[in-house]
Coordinates of C-alpha atoms in Angstrom, one line a residue:
M1 CA 54.4 -29.6 40.0
S2 CA 52.7 -26.4 39.1
L3 CA 50.0 -25.9 36.3
Y4 CA 52.4 -23.8 34.5
D5 CA 55.1 -26.4 34.6
R6 CA 52.6 -29.2 33.5
L7 CA 51.4 -27.0 30.5
N8 CA 54.1 -27.4 28.2
L9 CA 53.3 -25.2 25.1
T10 CA 56.6 -26.2 23.4
K11 CA 55.2 -29.6 22.7
T12 CA 54.3 -30.1 19.1
N13 CA 51.0 -31.6 17.9
R14 CA 51.6 -35.3 17.2
K15 CA 49.6 -35.1 14.1
L16 CA 50.8 -31.9 12.6
Q17 CA 54.2 -31.9 14.0
V18 CA 54.0 -28.2 14.1
P19 CA 54.5 -26.0 17.4
I20 CA 51.5 -24.2 18.7
W21 CA 53.0 -20.8 18.1
E22 CA 53.2 -21.6 14.3
R23 CA 49.6 -23.1 14.3
I24 CA 48.1 -19.9 15.6
N25 CA 47.9 -17.2 12.9
L26 CA 48.1 -13.8 14.8
D27 CA 48.2 -11.9 11.6
R28 CA 44.8 -12.9 10.5
P29 CA 42.7 -9.9 9.8
S30 CA 39.9 -8.9 12.1
K31 CA 36.4 -9.4 10.7
P32 CA 34.6 -6.4 9.6
R33 CA 31.9 -5.0 11.7
C34 CA 28.8 -2.8 10.9
Q35 CA 29.3 0.8 11.8
G36 CA 25.7 1.0 13.0
C37 CA 25.3 -2.0 15.5
R38 CA 28.9 -3.3 15.4
S39 CA 27.7 -6.8 14.4
H40 CA 30.1 -9.0 12.3
I41 CA 29.3 -8.6 8.5
Q42 CA 30.7 -9.9 5.2
T43 CA 32.5 -7.6 3.0
N44 CA 30.2 -8.3 -0.1
W45 CA 27.2 -7.2 1.8
R46 CA 25.5 -3.9 0.9
V47 CA 23.0 -3.6 3.9
C48 CA 23.5 -5.0 7.5
P49 CA 20.8 -7.5 8.0
Y50 CA 20.9 -6.8 11.8
C51 CA 20.2 -3.0 11.8
G52 CA 19.7 -2.0 8.3
W53 CA 23.0 0.1 8.0
L54 CA 23.8 0.9 4.3
I55 CA 27.4 -0.7 3.9
V56 CA 29.1 1.5 1.3
A57 CA 32.6 2.9 0.9
K58 CA 31.4 6.4 0.7
N59 CA 28.4 7.0 2.7
S60 CA 28.4 10.7 1.7
E61 CA 27.7 9.9 -2.0
V62 CA 24.4 8.1 -1.1
R63 CA 22.9 10.3 1.5
H64 CA 19.7 12.2 1.0
C65 CA 19.1 15.6 2.6
V66 CA 16.0 16.1 4.6
W67 CA 15.3 19.8 5.7
V68 CA 12.9 20.1 8.7
N69 CA 11.8 23.7 8.3
I70 CA 10.7 25.1 11.6
S71 CA 11.1 28.8 10.7
N72 CA 7.4 29.5 10.4
M73 CA 6.4 27.6 13.7
I74 CA 5.2 30.9 15.5
I75 CA 2.5 29.8 17.9
G76 CA 1.6 33.5 19.0
T77 CA 1.2 32.5 22.7
E78 CA 3.2 33.5 26.0
D79 CA 4.5 29.9 25.9
N80 CA 6.2 30.1 22.6
S81 CA 9.8 29.8 24.0
T82 CA 8.7 26.7 25.9
I83 CA 7.3 25.2 22.7
L84 CA 10.5 25.9 20.9
E85 CA 12.4 24.0 23.6
V86 CA 10.1 21.2 23.4
M87 CA 10.7 21.3 19.5
A88 CA 14.4 21.2 20.1
D89 CA 14.1 18.1 22.3
A90 CA 11.7 16.5 19.6
L91 CA 14.1 17.2 16.7
A92 CA 16.9 15.5 18.8
K93 CA 14.7 12.4 18.9
V94 CA 13.9 12.5 15.2
F95 CA 17.6 12.7 14.3
S96 CA 18.2 9.7 16.6
A97 CA 15.4 7.7 14.9
F98 CA 17.2 8.1 11.6
R99 CA 20.8 7.3 12.8
S100 CA 21.2 4.1 10.7
V101 CA 19.5 5.9 7.6
N102 CA 21.7 7.5 5.1
V103 CA 20.0 10.9 5.4
F104 CA 21.5 14.2 6.2
L105 CA 18.8 15.8 8.6
T106 CA 19.1 19.5 9.1
S107 CA 16.9 22.3 10.5
E108 CA 18.8 24.9 8.5
P109 CA 18.3 25.6 4.8
P110 CA 20.4 23.0 2.8
D111 CA 23.6 24.2 1.3
E112 CA 22.7 24.8 -2.5
K113 CA 26.2 24.1 -3.7
E114 CA 26.0 20.6 -2.0
W115 CA 22.5 19.7 -2.5
N116 CA 21.1 22.0 -5.2
Q117 CA 17.4 21.4 -5.1
N118 CA 17.8 17.6 -4.4
F119 CA 16.4 17.4 -0.8
T120 CA 13.1 16.6 0.9
H121 CA 11.5 19.7 2.5
V122 CA 9.4 18.9 5.7
Y123 CA 7.5 22.2 6.5
V124 CA 6.4 22.5 10.2
F125 CA 4.0 25.3 10.4
V126 CA 0.9 26.6 12.1
D127 CA -2.3 27.6 10.2
Q128 CA -5.8 28.6 11.1
E129 CA -7.5 26.3 8.6
P130 CA -9.0 23.3 10.4
V131 CA -7.8 20.0 9.2
D132 CA -8.3 16.4 10.5
Y133 CA -4.6 15.3 10.2
L134 CA -1.4 16.1 12.2
G135 CA 0.8 15.7 9.1
I136 CA 0.8 14.9 5.4
A137 CA 3.4 13.7 2.9
S138 CA 4.1 12.8 -0.7
F139 CA 4.5 9.1 -1.0
R140 CA 5.6 6.7 -3.7
H141 CA 6.2 3.1 -2.5
N142 CA 9.9 2.4 -2.2
K143 CA 10.9 5.7 -3.6
V144 CA 12.1 9.2 -2.2
T145 CA 9.8 12.1 -2.5
D146 CA 10.4 15.7 -1.9
R147 CA 7.9 17.2 0.4
A148 CA 5.8 16.7 3.7
A149 CA 4.2 19.1 6.1
V150 CA 3.3 18.8 9.9
R151 CA 0.6 21.0 11.4
I152 CA 2.1 21.7 14.8
D153 CA -1.0 23.6 16.0
Q154 CA -2.9 20.2 15.4
V155 CA -0.4 18.3 17.5
L156 CA -0.7 20.8 20.2
N157 CA -4.5 20.6 20.2
A158 CA -4.1 16.9 20.5
S159 CA -1.9 17.2 23.4
Y160 CA -4.0 19.6 25.3
R161 CA -7.1 17.4 24.8
A162 CA -5.2 14.4 26.1
S163 CA -3.4 16.5 28.9
L164 CA 0.0 15.4 28.0
N165 CA 3.1 16.7 29.9
L166 CA 5.9 18.3 27.9
S167 CA 8.0 15.0 27.5
Q168 CA 5.0 13.4 26.1
L169 CA 4.3 16.3 23.8
S170 CA 7.9 16.2 22.5
N171 CA 7.4 12.4 21.9
L172 CA 4.2 13.0 19.9
I173 CA 5.8 15.9 17.8
A174 CA 8.9 13.6 17.1
N175 CA 6.8 10.6 16.2
T176 CA 4.6 12.9 13.8
I177 CA 7.6 14.3 12.0
T178 CA 9.4 11.0 11.8
H179 CA 6.1 9.3 10.4
E180 CA 6.0 11.9 7.6
I181 CA 9.6 11.7 6.7
G182 CA 9.4 7.9 6.6
H183 CA 6.7 8.4 3.9
T184 CA 9.0 10.5 1.9
L185 CA 11.6 7.7 2.0
G186 CA 9.2 5.3 0.6
L187 CA 7.7 3.6 3.8
D188 CA 3.9 2.7 3.7
H189 CA 1.7 2.5 6.7
S190 CA 2.2 -0.3 9.3
Q191 CA -0.6 -2.3 11.0
L192 CA 1.3 -2.4 14.2
P193 CA -0.3 0.1 16.6
T194 CA 3.0 0.9 18.4
D195 CA 4.9 1.3 15.0
V196 CA 5.9 4.8 14.2
M197 CA 4.4 4.3 10.8
H198 CA 1.1 3.2 12.0
D199 CA -1.9 4.6 10.0
G200 CA -3.1 7.3 12.4
L201 CA -0.8 8.1 15.3
D202 CA -2.3 7.5 18.7
H203 CA -1.4 10.2 21.2
G204 CA -2.1 7.7 23.9
I205 CA 0.7 5.4 22.4
H206 CA 3.1 7.5 20.6
S207 CA 3.4 10.2 23.4
L208 CA 4.9 7.5 25.5
M209 CA 8.1 6.6 23.5
P210 CA 10.3 8.4 21.2
P211 CA 10.3 7.3 17.4
S212 CA 12.3 4.2 16.1
F213 CA 12.3 2.0 13.1
H214 CA 12.9 -1.7 12.9
A215 CA 15.6 -3.3 10.6
E216 CA 13.4 -4.1 7.7
Q217 CA 12.2 -0.3 7.6
I218 CA 15.7 0.9 7.8
I219 CA 16.8 -1.4 4.8
L220 CA 13.9 -0.3 2.8
M221 CA 14.6 3.4 3.3
N222 CA 18.3 3.0 2.5
N223 CA 17.5 1.0 -0.6
A224 CA 15.2 3.9 -1.8
I225 CA 17.8 6.4 -1.1
R226 CA 20.4 4.5 -3.0
K227 CA 18.1 4.0 -5.9
H228 CA 17.3 7.7 -5.9
K229 CA 20.9 8.8 -5.8
S230 CA 21.7 6.4 -8.9
L231 CA 19.0 8.2 -11.0
P232 CA 20.3 10.7 -13.5
V233 CA 20.0 14.3 -12.5
H234 CA 17.8 16.4 -14.9

């Protein structure tokens, strides 16, 4: 006798006295999944504990706009077109780093009708004044602030001194911009040398990898954005 013949699914459970097709509920709704990492989540959760994705019915209502302004990033060299190509690659990495954070990242001026003046301005520029930092940002712990600046000439100088290739330069630019945006979204410095929020980006480390955040940082940024959006507009 074949296995098919021996496996009689029409037999009822001796205890329940209910056929198997009546005991299997095929109409049971599927469990909800996180849009960020596809992990199973509970319907009453506000934040995914696995990747930090903000779980809300209308994500557009709690997004915060971040404008990465590169309009004044004129290097003044023959390699200016190459630098712009590297910048485009770096911005793609920045945008990827914030894929689970409720921000609207743009390199174009924000739509005034949609955002008014309620956005963070990250100014990427070149200057002749010597400074001892790659970037700087306004910071309030676990709160959203509105401005940051990145000295692209200082990033390039660090790259030249370390003999970085274009891919490594792209990573260093991306990590620098991401680091400053992280500050504007309420993140403090990290003690972990490989962390994008480490105090003092190391070109020997942060040129080797694109920027990324861990789940706790994503949760903190999303919470800061949610609190910011719940504040009354003056």
